């Protein structure tokens, strides 16, 4: 099982820059414009959070 | 079928509506839930706020939990009277969809961080909350069909992937569409008052998904937070509605589903548990898929995230961020200051309005009684300031203006004119009032002369009045007011006119 930590030791809410758009698009097989393209059937057409 | 506000007759006679609401709120954090990417993605270039963690790349570093996102979830729990767990266990909720980079969403399963809370709506209806827990958002996806091949595909922007979310789930205790709408409104107010989220549904910062069913009257009961059948009765399945873009649509979608479900039952059609989408253009719900149960998601503990201990000191520290909420303000305004329920609701609908009102009341109460100050502040906010839609008017200036009105120096119309002039042309309210006061003093000194002139220049009206047509006096008062540019006291003008006309 996972080890434990405390709330106080969690990461502070400070944003940092990650990958560039080019790096993201270069890392995927299919793209269209600024988007990652994924071939898949439409099951529900909505987000499932 | 258009939603009807009035329930159909058969509904009231035979069926009960049962609703549970699931609300997702994006938190006001700077970074994402499990990585340091910026969480503010609105109007950003697609796929520019991402890293290997939120992209779910195989060589990604381990997820690191955002402390503030957890604190805001606890704050939401405290603001909604929940119990707070002393440990946080994150789980992986598995399902396959293009908007989910990792193939699972990090969420909570059993032992949610906050549980068993409640919120009271403006009508005093208590809505029980089953759980509130932190989780991550998914990417933004749009579906398309390739013209050349006819293949189905998605275009994905991962900027939203792993933005912190708070999920709020009520018990199935909501009995009317309006209560569902009022609950969602209340939750949004709490989120805004406590700076947890902007809760803008159009921007996707808040999403509401009602679970709706209709059951035959007398054949079910609400027991331990659950709907259970009585005897051999088989409960009708529930319908989840997604894609709701406004709080009004929460109410509309429930009304629509209530009528649709009753029609299905009455026509002998089998109802299956399903997810439907709200079509705001047509005001209807449309089938999307049959709904999964929790076991379909294969929840497993996330081995990459440690169990997080939450101490009583943590909770005490976070609870310092709690402030008087809208509902408490409404009760206080009514009880202490005799403000009408409607005015109290409007004033406390946003923290900014409420704070402005309270500051104005405090300032006015230096000259007026507490209640009189509250009533004047409420009248001016409701009648003038909210209509102007600007809370940048200096409280001290507005106080002077209101007191000038109370003391008969200006009329309410004149006050509004001065306010607008100040906002549009930058005129100094204090100087304007001093000018009017000065003019008024001059007018008071010269009122008899002005009245005499008015009588001289309006002989026909004077003759009519003297001939018994008393209504002409109003015309003459108006003429004097015009000659004094509205600065004279109408009662003084009337009295002086009558005296002079007698001579």
Short mmCIF file of C-alpha atoms in Angstrom, two decimals:
data_model
loop_
_atom_site.label_atom_id
_atom_site.label_comp_id
_atom_site.label_asym_id
_atom_site.label_seq_id
_atom_site.Cartn_x
_atom_site.Cartn_y
_atom_site.Cartn_z
CA UNK A 1 0.00 0.00 0.00
CA UNK A 2 1.04 3.59 -0.49
CA UNK A 3 3.16 5.37 2.05
CA UNK A 4 1.72 8.37 3.84
CA UNK A 5 2.39 12.08 3.66
CA UNK A 6 0.79 15.14 5.22
CA UNK A 7 -1.22 17.95 3.68
CA UNK A 8 1.49 20.39 4.65
CA UNK A 9 4.11 18.56 2.61
CA UNK A 10 2.19 18.64 -0.65
CA UNK A 11 3.34 20.64 -3.66
CA UNK A 12 2.77 24.40 -3.49
CA UNK A 13 0.43 25.89 -6.07
CA UNK A 14 3.09 27.50 -8.27
CA UNK A 15 2.75 27.07 -12.05
CA UNK A 16 5.70 26.31 -14.31
CA UNK A 17 5.95 26.16 -18.06
CA UNK A 18 5.81 22.64 -19.46
CA UNK A 19 6.11 21.53 -23.08
CA UNK A 20 5.74 23.76 -26.11
CA UNK A 21 2.91 23.21 -28.58
CA UNK A 22 5.46 21.98 -31.12
CA UNK A 23 6.82 19.40 -28.65
CA UNK A 24 3.30 18.17 -27.97
CA UNK A 25 2.34 17.91 -31.63
CA UNK A 26 5.69 16.30 -32.55
CA UNK A 27 5.10 13.58 -29.94
CA UNK A 28 1.90 12.31 -31.53
CA UNK A 29 1.21 10.37 -34.73
CA UNK A 30 -1.69 12.45 -36.04
CA UNK A 31 -2.37 16.16 -35.73
CA UNK A 32 -4.66 18.72 -37.30
CA UNK A 33 -3.81 22.39 -36.89
CA UNK A 34 -2.98 22.98 -33.22
CA UNK A 35 -4.75 19.83 -32.07
CA UNK A 36 -3.84 16.22 -31.39
CA UNK A 37 -5.92 13.99 -33.68
CA UNK A 38 -7.21 10.66 -32.39
CA UNK A 39 -9.18 8.27 -34.56
CA UNK A 40 -12.01 6.85 -32.48
CA UNK A 41 -15.73 6.21 -32.67
CA UNK A 42 -18.08 8.66 -30.97
CA UNK A 43 -19.56 6.97 -27.94
CA UNK A 44 -21.12 9.79 -26.06
CA UNK A 45 -19.73 13.06 -27.38
CA UNK A 46 -19.13 14.58 -23.99
CA UNK A 47 -16.63 14.71 -21.21
CA UNK A 48 -16.99 12.18 -18.47
CA UNK A 49 -15.47 13.84 -15.43
CA UNK B 1 -41.78 18.60 -26.39
CA UNK B 2 -41.16 21.95 -24.65
CA UNK B 3 -40.57 21.95 -20.91
CA UNK B 4 -43.61 23.09 -18.98
CA UNK B 5 -43.28 24.89 -15.68
CA UNK B 6 -46.56 23.48 -14.42
CA UNK B 7 -46.37 19.73 -13.76
CA UNK B 8 -48.79 17.63 -15.78
CA UNK B 9 -51.91 16.50 -13.88
CA UNK B 10 -50.90 12.86 -14.03
CA UNK B 11 -47.56 13.75 -12.50
CA UNK B 12 -49.06 15.31 -9.40
CA UNK B 13 -51.62 12.51 -9.00
CA UNK B 14 -49.49 9.43 -9.60
CA UNK B 15 -45.77 10.15 -9.52
CA UNK B 16 -43.00 11.65 -7.41
CA UNK B 17 -39.92 13.26 -8.88
CA UNK B 18 -36.58 12.14 -7.44
CA UNK B 19 -33.43 14.06 -8.26
CA UNK B 20 -29.82 13.88 -7.15
CA UNK B 21 -27.36 16.44 -8.43
CA UNK B 22 -23.70 16.01 -9.32
CA UNK B 23 -21.73 19.25 -9.66
CA UNK B 24 -18.16 19.69 -10.86
CA UNK B 25 -16.34 22.89 -10.03
CA UNK B 26 -12.91 23.92 -11.32
CA UNK B 27 -10.89 25.42 -8.49
CA UNK B 28 -9.22 28.83 -8.52
CA UNK B 29 -5.70 27.43 -8.48
CA UNK B 30 -2.71 28.61 -10.45
CA UNK B 31 -1.42 25.12 -11.31
CA UNK B 32 -3.01 21.80 -12.21
CA UNK B 33 -4.06 19.02 -9.84
CA UNK B 34 -1.09 16.66 -10.25
CA UNK B 35 1.52 18.70 -12.15
CA UNK B 36 2.85 22.26 -12.24
CA UNK B 37 1.30 23.23 -15.59
CA UNK B 38 -0.75 26.45 -15.46
CA UNK B 39 -4.40 25.75 -14.66
CA UNK B 40 -5.72 28.92 -16.36
CA UNK B 41 -6.39 27.63 -19.85
CA UNK B 42 -9.24 29.89 -20.99
CA UNK B 43 -8.46 31.43 -24.42
CA UNK B 44 -4.93 29.95 -24.40
CA UNK B 45 -3.47 28.42 -27.55
CA UNK B 46 -4.37 24.71 -27.65
CA UNK B 47 -1.83 22.26 -26.21
CA UNK B 48 0.41 24.90 -24.65
CA UNK B 49 -0.35 24.31 -20.92
CA UNK B 50 0.79 20.70 -20.77
CA UNK B 51 3.62 18.44 -19.62
CA UNK B 52 4.33 14.68 -19.71
CA UNK B 53 2.28 14.17 -16.49
CA UNK B 54 -1.01 15.66 -17.75
CA UNK B 55 -0.40 14.20 -21.20
CA UNK B 56 -0.09 10.76 -19.60
CA UNK B 57 3.19 10.02 -21.38
CA UNK B 58 4.84 6.70 -20.45
CA UNK B 59 8.06 8.30 -19.12
CA UNK B 60 6.27 10.99 -17.11
CA UNK B 61 7.41 11.86 -13.58
CA UNK B 62 5.13 10.86 -10.68
CA UNK B 63 2.04 13.00 -10.04
CA UNK B 64 2.47 15.61 -7.31
CA UNK B 65 -0.72 16.69 -5.55
CA UNK B 66 -1.53 20.42 -5.50
CA UNK B 67 -1.88 21.45 -1.85
CA UNK B 68 -4.13 24.44 -2.58
CA UNK B 69 -6.55 22.32 -4.63
CA UNK B 70 -6.98 20.03 -1.62
CA UNK B 71 -7.38 23.00 0.73
CA UNK B 72 -10.11 24.47 -1.51
CA UNK B 73 -11.93 21.14 -1.54
CA UNK B 74 -11.81 21.05 2.26
CA UNK B 75 -13.02 24.68 2.33
CA UNK B 76 -15.98 23.71 0.12
CA UNK B 77 -16.71 20.86 2.54
CA UNK B 78 -16.59 23.22 5.51
CA UNK B 79 -18.81 25.75 3.71
CA UNK B 80 -21.40 23.03 3.13
CA UNK B 81 -21.38 21.58 6.66
CA UNK B 82 -19.56 18.35 5.73
CA UNK B 83 -17.49 16.02 7.85
CA UNK B 84 -13.84 16.08 6.77
CA UNK B 85 -11.90 12.80 6.55
CA UNK B 86 -8.47 12.66 8.13
CA UNK B 87 -6.97 10.75 5.20
CA UNK B 88 -7.18 11.24 1.44
CA UNK B 89 -6.97 8.13 -0.77
CA UNK B 90 -6.75 8.69 -4.51
CA UNK B 91 -8.07 6.09 -6.94
CA UNK B 92 -7.80 5.47 -10.65
CA UNK B 93 -11.18 5.53 -12.40
CA UNK B 94 -10.68 3.60 -15.64
CA UNK B 95 -12.52 4.23 -18.87
CA UNK B 96 -11.43 4.61 -22.43
CA UNK B 97 -12.16 7.85 -24.18
CA UNK B 98 -9.98 10.18 -26.30
CA UNK B 99 -10.28 13.04 -23.79
CA UNK B 100 -8.63 10.95 -21.09
CA UNK B 101 -4.90 10.89 -21.76
CA UNK B 102 -3.85 8.24 -19.22
CA UNK B 103 -6.77 5.88 -19.77
CA UNK B 104 -7.87 6.63 -16.20
CA UNK B 105 -8.90 9.66 -14.22
CA UNK B 106 -7.42 10.23 -10.77
CA UNK B 107 -10.36 10.66 -8.43
CA UNK B 108 -11.63 9.33 -5.10
CA UNK B 109 -13.81 6.28 -4.56
CA UNK B 110 -14.88 5.27 -1.08
CA UNK B 111 -14.00 7.51 1.88
CA UNK B 112 -14.40 10.84 0.05
CA UNK B 113 -12.60 13.79 1.60
CA UNK B 114 -15.86 15.49 2.63
CA UNK B 115 -19.18 13.80 3.36
CA UNK B 116 -22.64 14.14 4.90
CA UNK B 117 -23.08 17.88 4.52
CA UNK B 118 -26.04 20.01 3.59
CA UNK B 119 -26.97 23.31 2.02
CA UNK B 120 -30.12 25.31 2.60
CA UNK B 121 -31.70 26.92 -0.47
CA UNK B 122 -33.10 30.47 -0.42
CA UNK B 123 -36.52 28.96 0.24
CA UNK B 124 -35.14 27.17 3.32
CA UNK B 125 -35.18 23.70 1.70
CA UNK B 126 -32.38 21.51 3.06
CA UNK B 127 -30.47 19.55 0.41
CA UNK B 128 -28.29 16.76 1.78
CA UNK B 129 -24.80 16.31 0.36
CA UNK B 130 -23.46 12.77 0.16
CA UNK B 131 -19.87 13.55 -0.76
CA UNK B 132 -17.41 16.15 -1.97
CA UNK B 133 -14.03 15.06 -3.29
CA UNK B 134 -11.10 16.34 -5.35
CA UNK B 135 -10.27 14.96 -8.78
CA UNK B 136 -8.80 16.02 -12.13
CA UNK B 137 -10.52 17.34 -15.25
CA UNK B 138 -10.21 15.72 -18.67
CA UNK B 139 -9.04 17.25 -21.97
CA UNK B 140 -11.28 19.24 -24.30
CA UNK B 141 -12.36 17.18 -27.28
CA UNK B 142 -14.40 17.86 -30.38
CA UNK B 143 -15.70 15.13 -32.66
CA UNK B 144 -15.41 15.18 -36.46
CA UNK B 145 -15.75 12.87 -39.47
CA UNK B 146 -13.03 12.73 -42.11
CA UNK B 147 -14.51 13.68 -45.49
CA UNK B 148 -12.17 11.53 -47.59
CA UNK B 149 -12.37 8.31 -45.56
CA UNK B 150 -15.54 8.76 -43.53
CA UNK B 151 -13.49 7.89 -40.43
CA UNK B 152 -14.57 9.22 -37.05
CA UNK B 153 -11.95 11.23 -35.14
CA UNK B 154 -11.42 13.66 -32.26
CA UNK B 155 -9.35 16.82 -32.04
CA UNK B 156 -7.89 17.18 -28.58
CA UNK B 157 -6.67 20.19 -26.62
CA UNK B 158 -4.97 18.90 -23.46
CA UNK B 159 -4.78 22.30 -21.71
CA UNK B 160 -7.79 21.36 -19.55
CA UNK B 161 -6.43 17.90 -18.79
CA UNK B 162 -5.79 17.58 -15.02
CA UNK B 163 -7.16 21.00 -14.05
CA UNK B 164 -8.29 20.57 -10.41
CA UNK B 165 -11.96 19.75 -9.91
CA UNK B 166 -14.22 19.46 -6.90
CA UNK B 167 -17.05 16.98 -7.33
CA UNK B 168 -20.17 17.55 -5.21
CA UNK B 169 -22.80 14.81 -5.06
CA UNK B 170 -26.14 15.27 -3.32
CA UNK B 171 -28.30 12.54 -1.92
CA UNK B 172 -31.41 11.77 -4.01
CA UNK B 173 -33.37 14.18 -1.84
CA UNK B 174 -34.34 16.85 -4.36
CA UNK B 175 -38.07 16.79 -5.12
CA UNK B 176 -38.66 19.74 -7.46
CA UNK B 177 -36.82 21.19 -10.48
CA UNK B 178 -36.70 24.57 -8.72
CA UNK B 179 -34.98 23.09 -5.65
CA UNK B 180 -32.32 21.62 -7.96
CA UNK B 181 -31.79 25.02 -9.55
CA UNK B 182 -31.71 26.75 -6.16
CA UNK B 183 -29.19 24.22 -4.84
CA UNK B 184 -26.88 24.76 -7.83
CA UNK B 185 -27.22 28.53 -7.36
CA UNK B 186 -26.35 28.19 -3.68
CA UNK B 187 -23.30 26.01 -4.37
CA UNK B 188 -22.05 28.54 -6.90
CA UNK B 189 -22.54 31.37 -4.41
CA UNK B 190 -20.57 29.45 -1.77
CA UNK B 191 -17.77 28.77 -4.28
CA UNK B 192 -17.64 32.44 -5.22
CA UNK B 193 -17.92 33.80 -1.67
CA UNK B 194 -15.04 31.57 -0.53
CA UNK B 195 -12.92 32.24 -3.65
CA UNK B 196 -12.96 28.54 -4.48
CA UNK B 197 -14.05 29.08 -8.08
CA UNK B 198 -15.59 31.66 -10.40
CA UNK B 199 -18.20 29.02 -11.18
CA UNK B 200 -18.82 30.38 -14.68
CA UNK B 201 -20.85 27.67 -16.41
CA UNK B 202 -20.35 29.17 -19.86
CA UNK B 203 -16.60 28.77 -19.41
CA UNK B 204 -17.02 25.24 -18.10
CA UNK B 205 -15.86 26.21 -14.60
CA UNK B 206 -19.01 24.63 -13.18
CA UNK B 207 -21.00 21.71 -14.61
CA UNK B 208 -24.25 20.30 -13.27
CA UNK B 209 -25.51 16.81 -13.98
CA UNK B 210 -28.86 15.81 -12.51
CA UNK B 211 -29.82 12.17 -11.94
CA UNK B 212 -33.56 11.98 -12.46
CA UNK B 213 -36.19 9.34 -11.89
CA UNK B 214 -39.94 9.27 -11.35
CA UNK B 215 -41.51 6.79 -8.95
CA UNK B 216 -45.10 5.93 -8.18
CA UNK B 217 -46.48 7.72 -5.16
CA UNK B 218 -46.47 5.76 -1.91
CA UNK B 219 -44.37 2.92 -3.33
CA UNK B 220 -40.93 4.10 -2.24
CA UNK B 221 -39.26 5.73 0.72
CA UNK B 222 -36.17 7.85 1.39
CA UNK B 223 -34.16 5.91 3.94
CA UNK B 224 -30.58 6.54 5.09
CA UNK B 225 -29.95 8.82 2.11
CA UNK B 226 -31.21 6.28 -0.43
CA UNK B 227 -34.41 5.62 -2.33
CA UNK B 228 -35.74 2.17 -1.43
CA UNK B 229 -38.83 0.43 -2.78
CA UNK B 230 -41.75 -0.57 -0.58
CA UNK B 231 -42.97 -4.18 -0.90
CA UNK B 232 -42.62 -5.66 -4.39
CA UNK B 233 -42.36 -2.34 -6.16
CA UNK B 234 -39.53 -2.18 -8.70
CA UNK B 235 -37.88 1.24 -8.81
CA UNK B 236 -37.77 2.96 -12.19
CA UNK B 237 -34.18 3.51 -13.44
CA UNK B 238 -32.57 6.93 -13.23
CA UNK B 239 -31.45 9.11 -16.10
CA UNK B 240 -28.32 11.23 -15.97
CA UNK B 241 -28.38 14.48 -17.95
CA UNK B 242 -25.13 16.08 -19.14
CA UNK B 243 -24.09 19.06 -21.29
CA UNK B 244 -26.02 21.56 -19.18
CA UNK B 245 -24.64 25.01 -19.83
CA UNK B 246 -26.53 27.18 -17.35
CA UNK B 247 -28.28 26.99 -13.99
CA UNK B 248 -31.61 27.74 -15.67
CA UNK B 249 -31.04 24.71 -17.91
CA UNK B 250 -30.71 22.52 -14.78
CA UNK B 251 -34.35 23.27 -13.98
CA UNK B 252 -35.50 23.03 -17.60
CA UNK B 253 -33.80 19.68 -18.22
CA UNK B 254 -35.40 18.17 -15.10
CA UNK B 255 -38.85 19.42 -16.08
CA UNK B 256 -38.38 17.94 -19.55
CA UNK B 257 -37.13 14.59 -18.25
CA UNK B 258 -39.93 14.35 -15.68
CA UNK B 259 -42.56 14.69 -18.38
CA UNK B 260 -40.71 12.39 -20.80
CA UNK B 261 -40.31 9.64 -18.20
CA UNK B 262 -43.96 9.79 -17.14
CA UNK B 263 -45.01 9.58 -20.79
CA UNK B 264 -42.75 6.50 -21.25
CA UNK B 265 -44.25 4.78 -18.19
CA UNK B 266 -47.81 5.62 -19.13
CA UNK B 267 -47.29 4.29 -22.66
CA UNK B 268 -45.73 1.08 -21.33
CA UNK B 269 -42.28 1.82 -22.73
CA UNK B 270 -39.34 0.29 -20.85
CA UNK B 271 -37.01 2.85 -19.25
CA UNK B 272 -33.32 1.94 -19.30
CA UNK B 273 -30.64 3.53 -17.16
CA UNK B 274 -28.93 5.96 -19.50
CA UNK B 275 -27.06 9.21 -19.97
CA UNK B 276 -28.76 11.89 -22.03
CA UNK B 277 -27.47 15.25 -23.24
CA UNK B 278 -29.29 18.56 -22.88
CA UNK B 279 -29.91 20.25 -26.22
CA UNK B 280 -30.31 23.91 -25.27
CA UNK B 281 -31.43 24.97 -28.75
CA UNK B 282 -34.35 22.57 -28.81
CA UNK B 283 -34.97 22.42 -25.02
CA UNK B 284 -34.92 18.62 -25.06
CA UNK B 285 -32.65 15.81 -23.88
CA UNK B 286 -31.18 13.34 -26.37
CA UNK B 287 -29.91 9.81 -25.79
CA UNK B 288 -26.12 9.51 -25.49
CA UNK B 289 -25.38 6.05 -24.07
CA UNK B 290 -26.48 3.52 -21.50
CA UNK B 291 -25.03 4.57 -18.17
CA UNK B 292 -22.16 2.71 -16.54
CA UNK B 293 -22.30 1.64 -12.92
CA UNK B 294 -19.37 2.23 -10.59
CA UNK B 295 -18.10 -1.32 -11.10
CA UNK B 296 -17.65 -0.65 -14.82
CA UNK B 297 -14.95 1.88 -14.01
CA UNK B 298 -12.72 -0.67 -12.24
CA UNK B 299 -11.59 1.70 -9.49
CA UNK B 300 -8.11 0.84 -8.17
CA UNK B 301 -6.00 2.69 -5.59
CA UNK B 302 -3.44 4.92 -7.31
CA UNK B 303 -0.04 3.50 -6.30
CA UNK B 304 1.78 6.68 -7.40
CA UNK B 305 0.10 8.95 -4.88
CA UNK B 306 0.70 8.62 -1.15
CA UNK B 307 -2.17 8.67 1.31
CA UNK B 308 -2.49 12.27 2.52
CA UNK B 309 -3.09 12.87 6.20
CA UNK B 310 -5.30 15.82 7.12
CA UNK B 311 -4.87 16.97 10.71
CA UNK B 312 -7.26 18.94 12.88
CA UNK B 313 -4.71 21.78 12.75
CA UNK B 314 -5.00 21.76 8.94
CA UNK B 315 -8.77 21.97 9.17
CA UNK B 316 -8.57 24.75 11.74
CA UNK B 317 -6.19 26.72 9.52
CA UNK B 318 -8.38 26.26 6.43
CA UNK B 319 -11.55 27.15 8.35
CA UNK B 320 -10.06 30.60 8.96
CA UNK B 321 -10.96 31.28 5.33
CA UNK B 322 -14.66 30.77 6.08
CA UNK B 323 -16.69 33.98 5.98
CA UNK B 324 -20.35 34.82 6.47
CA UNK B 325 -22.10 33.25 3.49
CA UNK B 326 -25.02 34.54 1.44
CA UNK B 327 -27.69 32.59 3.32
CA UNK B 328 -26.44 33.82 6.67
CA UNK B 329 -26.37 37.38 5.36
CA UNK B 330 -29.98 37.13 4.13
CA UNK B 331 -31.13 35.97 7.56
CA UNK B 332 -29.17 38.74 9.32
CA UNK B 333 -30.37 41.51 6.99
CA UNK B 334 -33.99 40.48 7.55
CA UNK B 335 -33.68 39.91 11.30
CA UNK B 336 -31.52 42.90 12.27
CA UNK B 337 -32.53 45.47 9.69
CA UNK B 338 -36.03 44.53 8.46
CA UNK B 339 -34.84 44.39 4.84
CA UNK B 340 -37.32 42.61 2.53
CA UNK B 341 -36.46 38.99 1.65
CA UNK B 342 -36.27 39.88 -2.02
CA UNK B 343 -33.87 42.79 -1.44
CA UNK B 344 -31.74 40.69 0.95
CA UNK B 345 -31.48 37.94 -1.68
CA UNK B 346 -30.51 40.32 -4.48
CA UNK B 347 -27.99 42.22 -2.35
CA UNK B 348 -26.30 39.06 -1.05
CA UNK B 349 -26.30 37.31 -4.43
CA UNK B 350 -22.66 38.32 -4.82
CA UNK B 351 -20.03 39.01 -2.20
CA UNK B 352 -19.18 42.34 -3.91
CA UNK B 353 -22.79 43.58 -3.71
CA UNK B 354 -23.13 42.47 -0.09
CA UNK B 355 -19.88 44.12 1.01
CA UNK B 356 -20.80 47.36 -0.77
CA UNK B 357 -24.20 47.35 0.90
CA UNK B 358 -22.72 46.71 4.34
CA UNK B 359 -20.13 49.48 3.96
CA UNK B 360 -22.80 51.92 2.80
CA UNK B 361 -25.09 50.94 5.68
CA UNK B 362 -22.25 51.46 8.17
CA UNK B 363 -21.41 54.88 6.74
CA UNK B 364 -25.07 55.99 6.70
CA UNK B 365 -25.64 54.75 10.24
CA UNK B 366 -23.36 57.53 11.48
CA UNK B 367 -26.21 59.92 10.65
CA UNK B 368 -29.26 57.63 10.63
CA UNK B 369 -30.52 54.78 12.80
CA UNK B 370 -29.17 51.27 11.95
CA UNK B 371 -32.44 50.20 10.33
CA UNK B 372 -33.02 53.48 8.51
CA UNK B 373 -29.45 53.33 7.19
CA UNK B 374 -29.97 49.76 5.97
CA UNK B 375 -33.28 50.66 4.34
CA UNK B 376 -31.82 53.70 2.53
CA UNK B 377 -28.76 51.70 1.44
CA UNK B 378 -30.99 48.88 0.21
CA UNK B 379 -33.35 51.28 -1.65
CA UNK B 380 -30.50 53.08 -3.39
CA UNK B 381 -28.71 49.87 -4.34
CA UNK B 382 -31.83 48.13 -5.61
CA UNK B 383 -33.31 51.19 -7.32
CA UNK B 384 -30.30 53.01 -8.67
CA UNK B 385 -26.82 51.52 -8.19
CA UNK B 386 -27.56 48.01 -9.52
CA UNK B 387 -29.35 49.59 -12.50
CA UNK B 388 -26.24 51.66 -13.23
CA UNK B 389 -24.27 48.44 -12.71
CA UNK B 390 -21.25 50.12 -11.18
CA UNK B 391 -19.92 49.52 -7.70
CA UNK B 392 -16.99 51.92 -8.17
CA UNK B 393 -18.96 54.84 -6.78
CA UNK B 394 -17.15 56.05 -3.70
CA UNK B 395 -19.07 55.07 -0.55
CA UNK B 396 -18.41 58.46 1.10
CA UNK B 397 -19.76 60.30 -1.97
CA UNK B 398 -22.81 58.07 -2.20
CA UNK B 399 -23.46 58.62 1.51
CA UNK B 400 -23.40 62.41 1.00
CA UNK B 401 -25.82 62.02 -1.90
CA UNK B 402 -28.25 59.84 0.04
CA UNK B 403 -28.15 62.18 3.04
CA UNK B 404 -28.76 65.18 0.74
CA UNK B 405 -31.84 63.34 -0.54
CA UNK B 406 -32.97 62.48 2.98
CA UNK B 407 -32.58 66.15 4.00
CA UNK B 408 -34.63 67.38 1.05
CA UNK B 409 -31.70 69.10 -0.66
CA UNK B 410 -32.11 67.02 -3.83
CA UNK B 411 -34.81 64.81 -5.30
CA UNK B 412 -34.07 61.15 -6.06
CA UNK B 413 -34.08 61.94 -9.78
CA UNK B 414 -31.54 64.70 -9.26
CA UNK B 415 -29.43 62.28 -7.21
CA UNK B 416 -29.44 59.73 -10.02
CA UNK B 417 -28.55 62.47 -12.48
CA UNK B 418 -25.57 63.51 -10.37
CA UNK B 419 -24.42 59.89 -10.04
CA UNK B 420 -24.57 59.28 -13.79
CA UNK B 421 -22.80 62.58 -14.47
CA UNK B 422 -20.09 61.60 -12.05
CA UNK B 423 -19.59 58.19 -13.68
CA UNK B 424 -19.82 59.35 -17.28
CA UNK B 425 -18.12 62.75 -17.09
CA UNK B 426 -16.03 62.38 -13.94
CA UNK B 427 -17.88 65.17 -12.10
CA UNK B 428 -17.09 65.46 -8.40
CA UNK B 429 -20.21 64.47 -6.40
CA UNK B 430 -19.17 66.45 -3.35
CA UNK B 431 -18.63 69.64 -5.35
CA UNK B 432 -21.91 69.17 -7.22
CA UNK B 433 -23.78 68.82 -3.96
CA UNK B 434 -22.10 71.92 -2.51
CA UNK B 435 -23.09 73.86 -5.63
CA UNK B 436 -26.70 72.70 -5.33
CA UNK B 437 -26.74 73.57 -1.65
CA UNK B 438 -25.49 77.04 -2.42
CA UNK B 439 -28.03 77.50 -5.23
CA UNK B 440 -30.72 76.21 -2.94
CA UNK B 441 -29.83 78.75 -0.28
CA UNK B 442 -29.98 81.50 -2.91
CA UNK B 443 -33.28 80.19 -4.14
CA UNK B 444 -34.68 80.04 -0.61
CA UNK B 445 -33.61 83.65 -0.08
CA UNK B 446 -35.13 84.69 -3.42
CA UNK B 447 -38.05 82.27 -3.57
CA UNK B 448 -40.69 84.96 -3.05
CA UNK B 449 -39.23 86.99 -5.96
CA UNK B 450 -39.11 83.92 -8.24
CA UNK B 451 -42.70 83.04 -7.34
CA UNK B 452 -43.85 86.60 -8.03
CA UNK B 453 -42.14 86.51 -11.45
CA UNK B 454 -43.77 83.17 -12.24
CA UNK B 455 -47.21 84.54 -11.33
CA UNK B 456 -46.57 87.57 -13.53
CA UNK B 457 -45.53 85.47 -16.51
CA UNK B 458 -48.36 82.92 -16.29
CA UNK B 459 -51.46 85.09 -16.10
CA UNK B 460 -53.77 82.56 -17.77
CA UNK B 461 -52.88 79.81 -15.30
CA UNK B 462 -53.21 82.27 -12.42
CA UNK B 463 -56.66 83.35 -13.66
CA UNK B 464 -57.73 79.70 -13.99
CA UNK B 465 -56.59 79.02 -10.42
CA UNK B 466 -58.33 82.10 -9.08
CA UNK B 467 -61.45 81.01 -10.99
CA UNK B 468 -61.50 77.79 -8.96
CA UNK B 469 -59.43 75.45 -11.13
CA UNK B 470 -57.16 74.26 -8.30
CA UNK B 471 -55.31 71.74 -10.43
CA UNK B 472 -53.54 74.66 -12.13
CA UNK B 473 -51.51 75.09 -8.95
CA UNK B 474 -49.48 71.98 -9.92
CA UNK B 475 -48.59 73.64 -13.22
CA UNK B 476 -47.46 76.78 -11.41
CA UNK B 477 -45.36 74.76 -8.94
CA UNK B 478 -43.71 73.08 -11.95
CA UNK B 479 -42.95 76.47 -13.50
CA UNK B 480 -41.28 77.69 -10.31
CA UNK B 481 -39.30 74.44 -10.01
CA UNK B 482 -38.12 74.93 -13.58
CA UNK B 483 -37.05 78.49 -12.80
CA UNK B 484 -35.06 77.24 -9.81
CA UNK B 485 -33.48 74.40 -11.86
CA UNK B 486 -35.10 71.88 -9.56
CA UNK B 487 -33.24 73.08 -6.48
CA UNK B 488 -36.20 74.51 -4.56
CA UNK B 489 -38.15 72.42 -2.09
CA UNK B 490 -41.50 71.67 -3.82
CA UNK B 491 -43.39 72.04 -0.51
CA UNK B 492 -41.87 75.46 0.10
CA UNK B 493 -42.73 76.48 -3.47
CA UNK B 494 -46.33 75.38 -3.05
CA UNK B 495 -46.73 77.21 0.23
CA UNK B 496 -45.15 80.41 -1.10
CA UNK B 497 -47.29 80.27 -4.25
CA UNK B 498 -50.51 79.93 -2.25
CA UNK B 499 -49.49 82.82 -0.03
CA UNK B 500 -48.61 85.07 -2.96
CA UNK B 501 -51.77 84.16 -4.90
CA UNK B 502 -53.88 85.15 -1.89
CA UNK B 503 -52.41 88.65 -1.97
#
